[in-house]
Amino acid sequence: MIDEARAEIQAAEDARALQDVRVRWLGKKGRITLELKGLATLDPDARREAGREINVVKQQVEALVEARKEELARLELARALAAERVDVTLPAAQGSSGGVHLLTKVTNRLLDVFASLGYEVVTGPELETDHYNFEALNFPPEHPARDEQDTFWTEDGRLLRTHTSPMQVRYMETHEPPFKVVVPGKVFRNEAVDATHEAQFHQLEALVVGERITMADLRGAIQEMADALFGEGTRTRLQPSFFPFVEPGAEFAIWWTHPKTGREEWLELGGCGMVHPNVFKAAGYENVTGFAFGFGIERLAMVPYGVPDIRWFYQSDLRVLRQFRGAL
Ligand code: DAH
C-alpha cells in the first residue's frame, strides 16, 4: 500500500495535485481513514495489531506528502528565478571604430623624427598670395619655373599654394634666427590627374637658418633623416638641380631596399639647397645662411606600402583604408 501511495505522491506535479492525493489517502473518505474505520469489525487483539500497522503507513504517507510539498516549493522557486533571469553577458551591439589614415601615420612618423632632431613643427595657410608662393621665393613674374607649378586662383588674385616653401618666408618674417623648423601640409597643383598626379597632395618642408650653416649641414640633415627613417648608415645622394629659391640647388635620394621587390634602389624624394640670398632679402634677413629641403609625403606612403594609385588616398574607400590599420 505504501508503494502505491508513494508513486501517486511523486507523480503530483504541483501543490493542487498533491492536495488531491492527500485527500484521496488521508481525507475523511480517504483510503487510510477507511482502513482505520474497518478495524471496528475485528476482535480486540487483531485490531490492536492491524491498527499499529495502519498508523505506521499513515505516518509514512504524511511524511511523503510533506517532503513532496517542500520539493515542489523548491522547484517552483527555481522556475520563477529562471524566468526572471537577466543575461548580463549579452554582447553589446558593436559600433565600428575609425582609424588613422596612412598619410597621417606617415606624416606623424616624419614629425616624430624631426622633433627628435630638434626641429619645431609649424604650419601655414593653404590659400596663399602670389608674393609668398612665388615672388618672395625668387620666382620673377614671367619666370618659366612658374609654369611647372600651375594651380587654382581666386578672383582676387590669391592662389592655393603649390608647395610648402612659402612658409619659409612667413616664418622668417616673424622669427629671429637661429632656428630649425619643419612645415607639413597640403599643397595644390592644376594637374591632369592620373595614378601618380593629384590636384591635392602633401609636402614636408624643412628650413634651418643660422650664422654659419653650410651645405655640409644640409648633407648631415638629410643623412640624419634617412638614418631615422630607414636605419643607421643608409646611403643618401644629392644631384645638382634648379629651384629658384636655393643656390646651389639639388635633388636628394635615399638608397633603400624596396620592401615588396627586395631590390635595392634610389628613392628620389625631393629638392633641397642653400637658401638663395634673394629669399633672405625678401624676409629681411642679413648675415645668415641656411638650407631648405622639401618633399612629397604621398611618395613615402605609396612606395613602401605598395599603393599603386595616388587617388586612392582621397577616395575614402574603406577597402583601401582598412588595409593600413596595422601600419606603422
Ligand atoms: N618646393 C619645391 C617643390 O614643390 C621642393 C623644394 C625644392 C623645396 C628645393 C625646398 C628646396 O625647400 O630647397 O617642387
XYZ file of C-alpha atoms and ligand atoms in Angstrom:
342
model
C 0.000 0.000 0.000
C 2.787 2.394 0.883
C 4.385 1.854 -2.559
C 1.147 2.807 -4.243
C 0.851 5.957 -2.113
C 4.489 6.888 -2.778
C 4.014 6.581 -6.574
C 0.947 8.840 -6.506
C 2.669 11.423 -4.332
C 5.729 11.550 -6.580
C 3.523 11.882 -9.645
C 1.879 15.033 -8.271
C 3.311 17.884 -10.380
C 2.025 20.823 -8.366
C 0.526 21.765 -4.993
C -3.049 21.248 -6.160
C -2.409 17.719 -7.486
C -0.600 16.887 -4.250
C -3.564 18.104 -2.234
C -5.835 15.762 -4.237
C -3.545 12.826 -3.481
C -3.523 13.781 0.166
C -7.338 13.846 0.316
C -7.507 10.547 -1.514
C -5.374 8.908 1.169
C -5.768 10.882 4.376
C -9.114 12.711 3.894
C -12.401 11.834 5.649
C -13.148 9.263 2.991
C -9.513 8.532 2.225
C -8.035 5.063 1.920
C -6.235 5.190 5.283
C -9.233 6.638 7.094
C -11.450 3.903 5.688
C -8.923 1.273 6.723
C -8.979 2.625 10.282
C -12.765 2.593 10.324
C -12.713 -1.010 9.099
C -10.845 -2.009 12.275
C -14.111 -1.866 14.257
C -15.138 -5.244 12.863
C -12.014 -7.018 14.182
C -11.605 -8.588 17.613
C -9.504 -6.572 20.101
C -6.166 -8.369 19.588
C -6.261 -8.321 15.803
C -7.497 -4.701 15.930
C -4.514 -3.561 18.006
C -2.105 -5.308 15.668
C -3.686 -4.048 12.449
C -4.183 -0.579 13.968
C -0.474 -0.219 14.642
C 0.394 -1.222 11.074
C -2.082 1.215 9.557
C -0.817 4.048 11.745
C 2.731 3.392 10.591
C 1.563 3.598 6.983
C -0.411 6.749 7.786
C 2.665 8.463 9.246
C 4.727 7.428 6.261
C 2.161 8.840 3.849
C 2.024 12.102 5.813
C 5.815 12.378 5.757
C 5.951 11.644 1.987
C 3.306 14.297 1.291
C 5.218 16.797 3.389
C 8.515 16.019 1.624
C 6.908 16.284 -1.818
C 5.347 19.588 -0.802
C 8.753 21.038 0.059
C 10.250 19.646 -3.118
C 7.508 21.232 -5.226
C 8.061 24.583 -3.478
C 11.785 24.414 -4.301
C 11.079 23.560 -7.948
C 8.573 26.395 -8.171
C 11.135 28.867 -6.815
C 13.787 27.648 -9.274
C 11.318 28.046 -12.155
C 10.457 31.596 -11.069
C 14.143 32.554 -10.814
C 14.893 31.078 -14.219
C 12.027 33.066 -15.732
C 13.287 36.324 -14.221
C 16.933 35.713 -15.126
C 18.722 38.628 -16.841
C 21.598 37.574 -19.097
C 24.178 40.229 -18.318
C 26.657 38.537 -20.635
C 24.681 39.519 -23.750
C 27.254 41.138 -26.086
C 26.682 44.837 -26.781
C 25.961 45.956 -30.320
C 29.336 46.514 -31.996
C 29.978 50.104 -33.016
C 32.619 50.458 -35.733
C 35.766 52.359 -34.789
C 37.660 54.587 -37.163
C 41.363 54.524 -37.843
C 44.216 56.851 -38.660
C 44.745 57.401 -42.400
C 48.011 56.029 -43.795
C 49.101 59.518 -44.899
C 48.508 60.821 -41.388
C 50.556 57.961 -39.962
C 53.451 58.623 -42.320
C 53.276 62.361 -41.567
C 53.246 61.760 -37.822
C 56.233 59.470 -38.136
C 58.158 62.153 -40.064
C 57.251 64.798 -37.493
C 58.438 62.473 -34.699
C 61.759 62.074 -36.475
C 62.243 65.828 -36.946
C 61.059 66.657 -33.438
C 63.691 64.241 -32.117
C 66.304 66.111 -34.187
C 65.287 69.390 -32.535
C 63.040 70.870 -35.218
C 59.957 72.920 -34.368
C 56.775 71.959 -36.260
C 54.803 74.869 -37.753
C 52.021 75.136 -40.331
C 50.971 77.855 -42.757
C 47.951 78.907 -44.842
C 46.809 76.823 -47.824
C 45.362 79.900 -49.522
C 48.406 81.995 -50.410
C 49.370 85.196 -52.154
C 51.493 85.335 -55.283
C 54.068 87.144 -53.147
C 54.707 84.277 -50.712
C 54.176 81.405 -53.120
C 56.382 82.806 -55.909
C 57.701 86.372 -55.718
C 59.473 86.186 -52.348
C 60.842 82.763 -53.312
C 62.690 84.340 -56.200
C 60.272 83.378 -58.982
C 60.121 86.590 -61.076
C 56.701 87.291 -62.683
C 57.498 85.808 -66.083
C 59.910 83.106 -64.930
C 59.354 79.714 -66.658
C 59.724 77.876 -63.325
C 56.216 79.102 -62.545
C 54.835 77.018 -65.401
C 55.678 73.825 -63.561
C 53.510 74.905 -60.669
C 50.181 75.865 -62.180
C 47.454 75.989 -59.560
C 43.971 77.278 -58.699
C 43.430 81.010 -58.415
C 40.756 83.062 -56.696
C 39.235 86.050 -58.483
C 41.073 88.463 -56.200
C 44.446 87.036 -57.315
C 45.223 84.652 -54.475
C 46.053 81.001 -55.083
C 46.093 77.575 -53.466
C 49.762 77.171 -52.533
C 51.744 74.951 -54.892
C 54.292 73.951 -52.238
C 55.060 74.379 -48.541
C 58.040 76.637 -49.325
C 56.064 79.915 -48.847
C 56.141 79.156 -45.120
C 59.924 79.718 -45.261
C 59.404 83.436 -45.807
C 56.396 83.723 -43.489
C 58.345 82.067 -40.687
C 61.450 84.199 -41.193
C 59.370 87.390 -41.157
C 58.101 86.614 -37.682
C 61.079 84.853 -36.058
C 64.737 85.525 -35.349
C 67.483 83.074 -36.355
C 68.919 80.651 -35.458
C 66.114 78.083 -35.812
C 65.161 74.717 -37.299
C 61.566 74.243 -38.469
C 59.540 71.721 -40.443
C 56.258 72.529 -42.178
C 53.877 69.698 -43.094
C 50.832 70.481 -45.171
C 48.512 70.253 -48.143
C 49.586 71.671 -51.496
C 47.762 72.001 -54.815
C 48.539 71.793 -58.495
C 46.387 72.146 -61.588
C 47.342 68.649 -62.754
C 45.980 66.252 -65.306
C 45.067 63.703 -62.633
C 46.402 60.169 -63.018
C 47.857 57.360 -60.877
C 50.807 59.478 -59.767
C 49.407 63.032 -60.009
C 46.676 64.562 -57.918
C 45.395 68.125 -57.747
C 45.975 67.931 -53.997
C 48.834 66.271 -52.152
C 51.114 66.801 -49.152
C 54.637 68.036 -48.603
C 57.053 68.405 -45.765
C 59.370 71.423 -45.834
C 62.428 71.969 -43.652
C 64.244 75.249 -43.069
C 67.370 75.751 -40.973
C 68.914 79.198 -40.608
C 71.888 80.388 -38.548
C 75.194 82.184 -38.762
C 77.388 79.525 -40.337
C 75.038 76.947 -41.785
C 76.691 75.220 -44.741
C 75.994 72.617 -47.371
C 77.640 70.094 -45.047
C 74.840 70.754 -42.540
C 72.308 70.102 -45.304
C 74.028 66.816 -46.161
C 74.017 65.912 -42.470
C 70.352 66.770 -42.011
C 69.289 64.592 -44.930
C 71.530 61.816 -43.669
C 70.016 62.026 -40.193
C 66.519 61.838 -41.647
C 67.477 58.802 -43.749
C 69.102 57.103 -40.738
C 65.997 57.693 -38.621
C 63.567 56.542 -41.316
C 65.439 53.615 -42.850
C 68.175 52.706 -40.368
C 71.645 53.835 -39.385
C 74.128 54.106 -42.280
C 71.537 54.453 -45.055
C 73.170 55.976 -48.168
C 71.948 59.329 -49.446
C 72.657 61.203 -52.679
C 72.437 64.816 -53.831
C 72.344 65.629 -57.550
C 72.567 69.197 -58.882
C 69.210 70.702 -59.786
C 67.471 74.033 -60.078
C 64.908 75.668 -57.808
C 64.705 79.495 -57.865
C 64.784 79.826 -54.064
C 68.012 77.867 -53.435
C 71.578 78.202 -54.723
C 73.141 75.755 -55.107
C 70.115 73.513 -55.509
C 69.890 69.732 -55.605
C 67.589 66.766 -55.737
C 68.086 64.227 -52.996
C 67.535 60.487 -52.934
C 67.823 57.715 -50.370
C 69.278 54.262 -51.121
C 66.990 51.621 -49.779
C 65.688 48.118 -50.199
C 62.238 48.073 -51.717
C 60.124 46.095 -49.213
C 57.991 44.476 -51.935
C 60.517 43.641 -54.647
C 63.531 43.253 -52.360
C 65.555 45.293 -54.867
C 67.998 47.983 -53.754
C 67.442 51.299 -55.494
C 67.490 55.082 -55.150
C 64.247 56.524 -53.804
C 64.052 60.042 -55.278
C 62.454 62.088 -52.541
C 62.601 65.834 -53.159
C 64.520 69.060 -53.594
C 66.981 70.890 -51.388
C 69.643 73.570 -51.368
C 71.174 76.601 -49.696
C 68.659 79.404 -49.195
C 69.033 81.955 -52.015
C 70.185 85.474 -50.961
C 67.103 86.956 -52.620
C 64.866 84.906 -50.301
C 66.728 86.219 -47.242
C 66.368 89.731 -48.685
C 62.589 89.253 -49.129
C 62.362 88.113 -45.500
C 64.526 90.999 -44.232
C 67.416 88.774 -43.064
C 71.119 89.740 -43.226
C 74.368 87.966 -42.379
C 72.890 84.499 -42.091
C 72.991 81.363 -44.169
C 70.656 78.412 -44.234
C 69.386 75.392 -46.039
C 65.970 74.123 -47.015
C 64.513 70.928 -48.340
C 61.085 69.731 -49.274
C 59.455 66.533 -50.477
C 56.127 64.906 -51.168
C 54.655 62.769 -48.398
C 52.458 60.605 -50.666
C 55.543 59.087 -52.253
C 56.823 57.964 -48.843
C 53.500 56.193 -48.303
C 52.943 54.830 -51.827
C 56.311 53.227 -52.446
C 56.864 51.461 -49.100
C 53.253 50.288 -48.791
C 52.780 49.430 -52.455
C 49.870 51.827 -53.034
C 49.727 51.918 -56.852
C 47.412 54.902 -57.307
C 47.631 58.280 -55.507
C 43.887 58.832 -55.999
C 43.136 56.001 -53.588
C 44.290 58.192 -50.690
C 41.383 60.579 -51.178
C 38.523 58.321 -52.252
C 37.606 57.176 -48.731
C 37.161 53.622 -49.967
C 37.211 51.551 -46.778
C 38.539 48.510 -48.649
C 41.693 50.522 -49.297
C 41.929 52.360 -45.980
C 41.383 49.263 -43.822
C 44.471 47.615 -45.248
C 46.671 50.093 -43.392
C 45.088 49.737 -39.954
C 48.127 47.902 -38.672
C 50.691 50.035 -40.477
C 53.337 51.941 -38.516
N 59.100 73.447 -53.226
C 59.696 72.523 -54.165
C 58.601 71.834 -54.976
O 57.487 71.760 -54.530
C 60.502 71.470 -53.458
C 61.719 72.044 -52.834
C 62.897 72.121 -53.549
C 61.717 72.532 -51.541
C 64.053 72.659 -53.020
C 62.857 73.083 -50.973
C 64.021 73.128 -51.722
O 62.871 73.540 -49.710
O 65.144 73.646 -51.166
O 58.873 71.380 -56.053
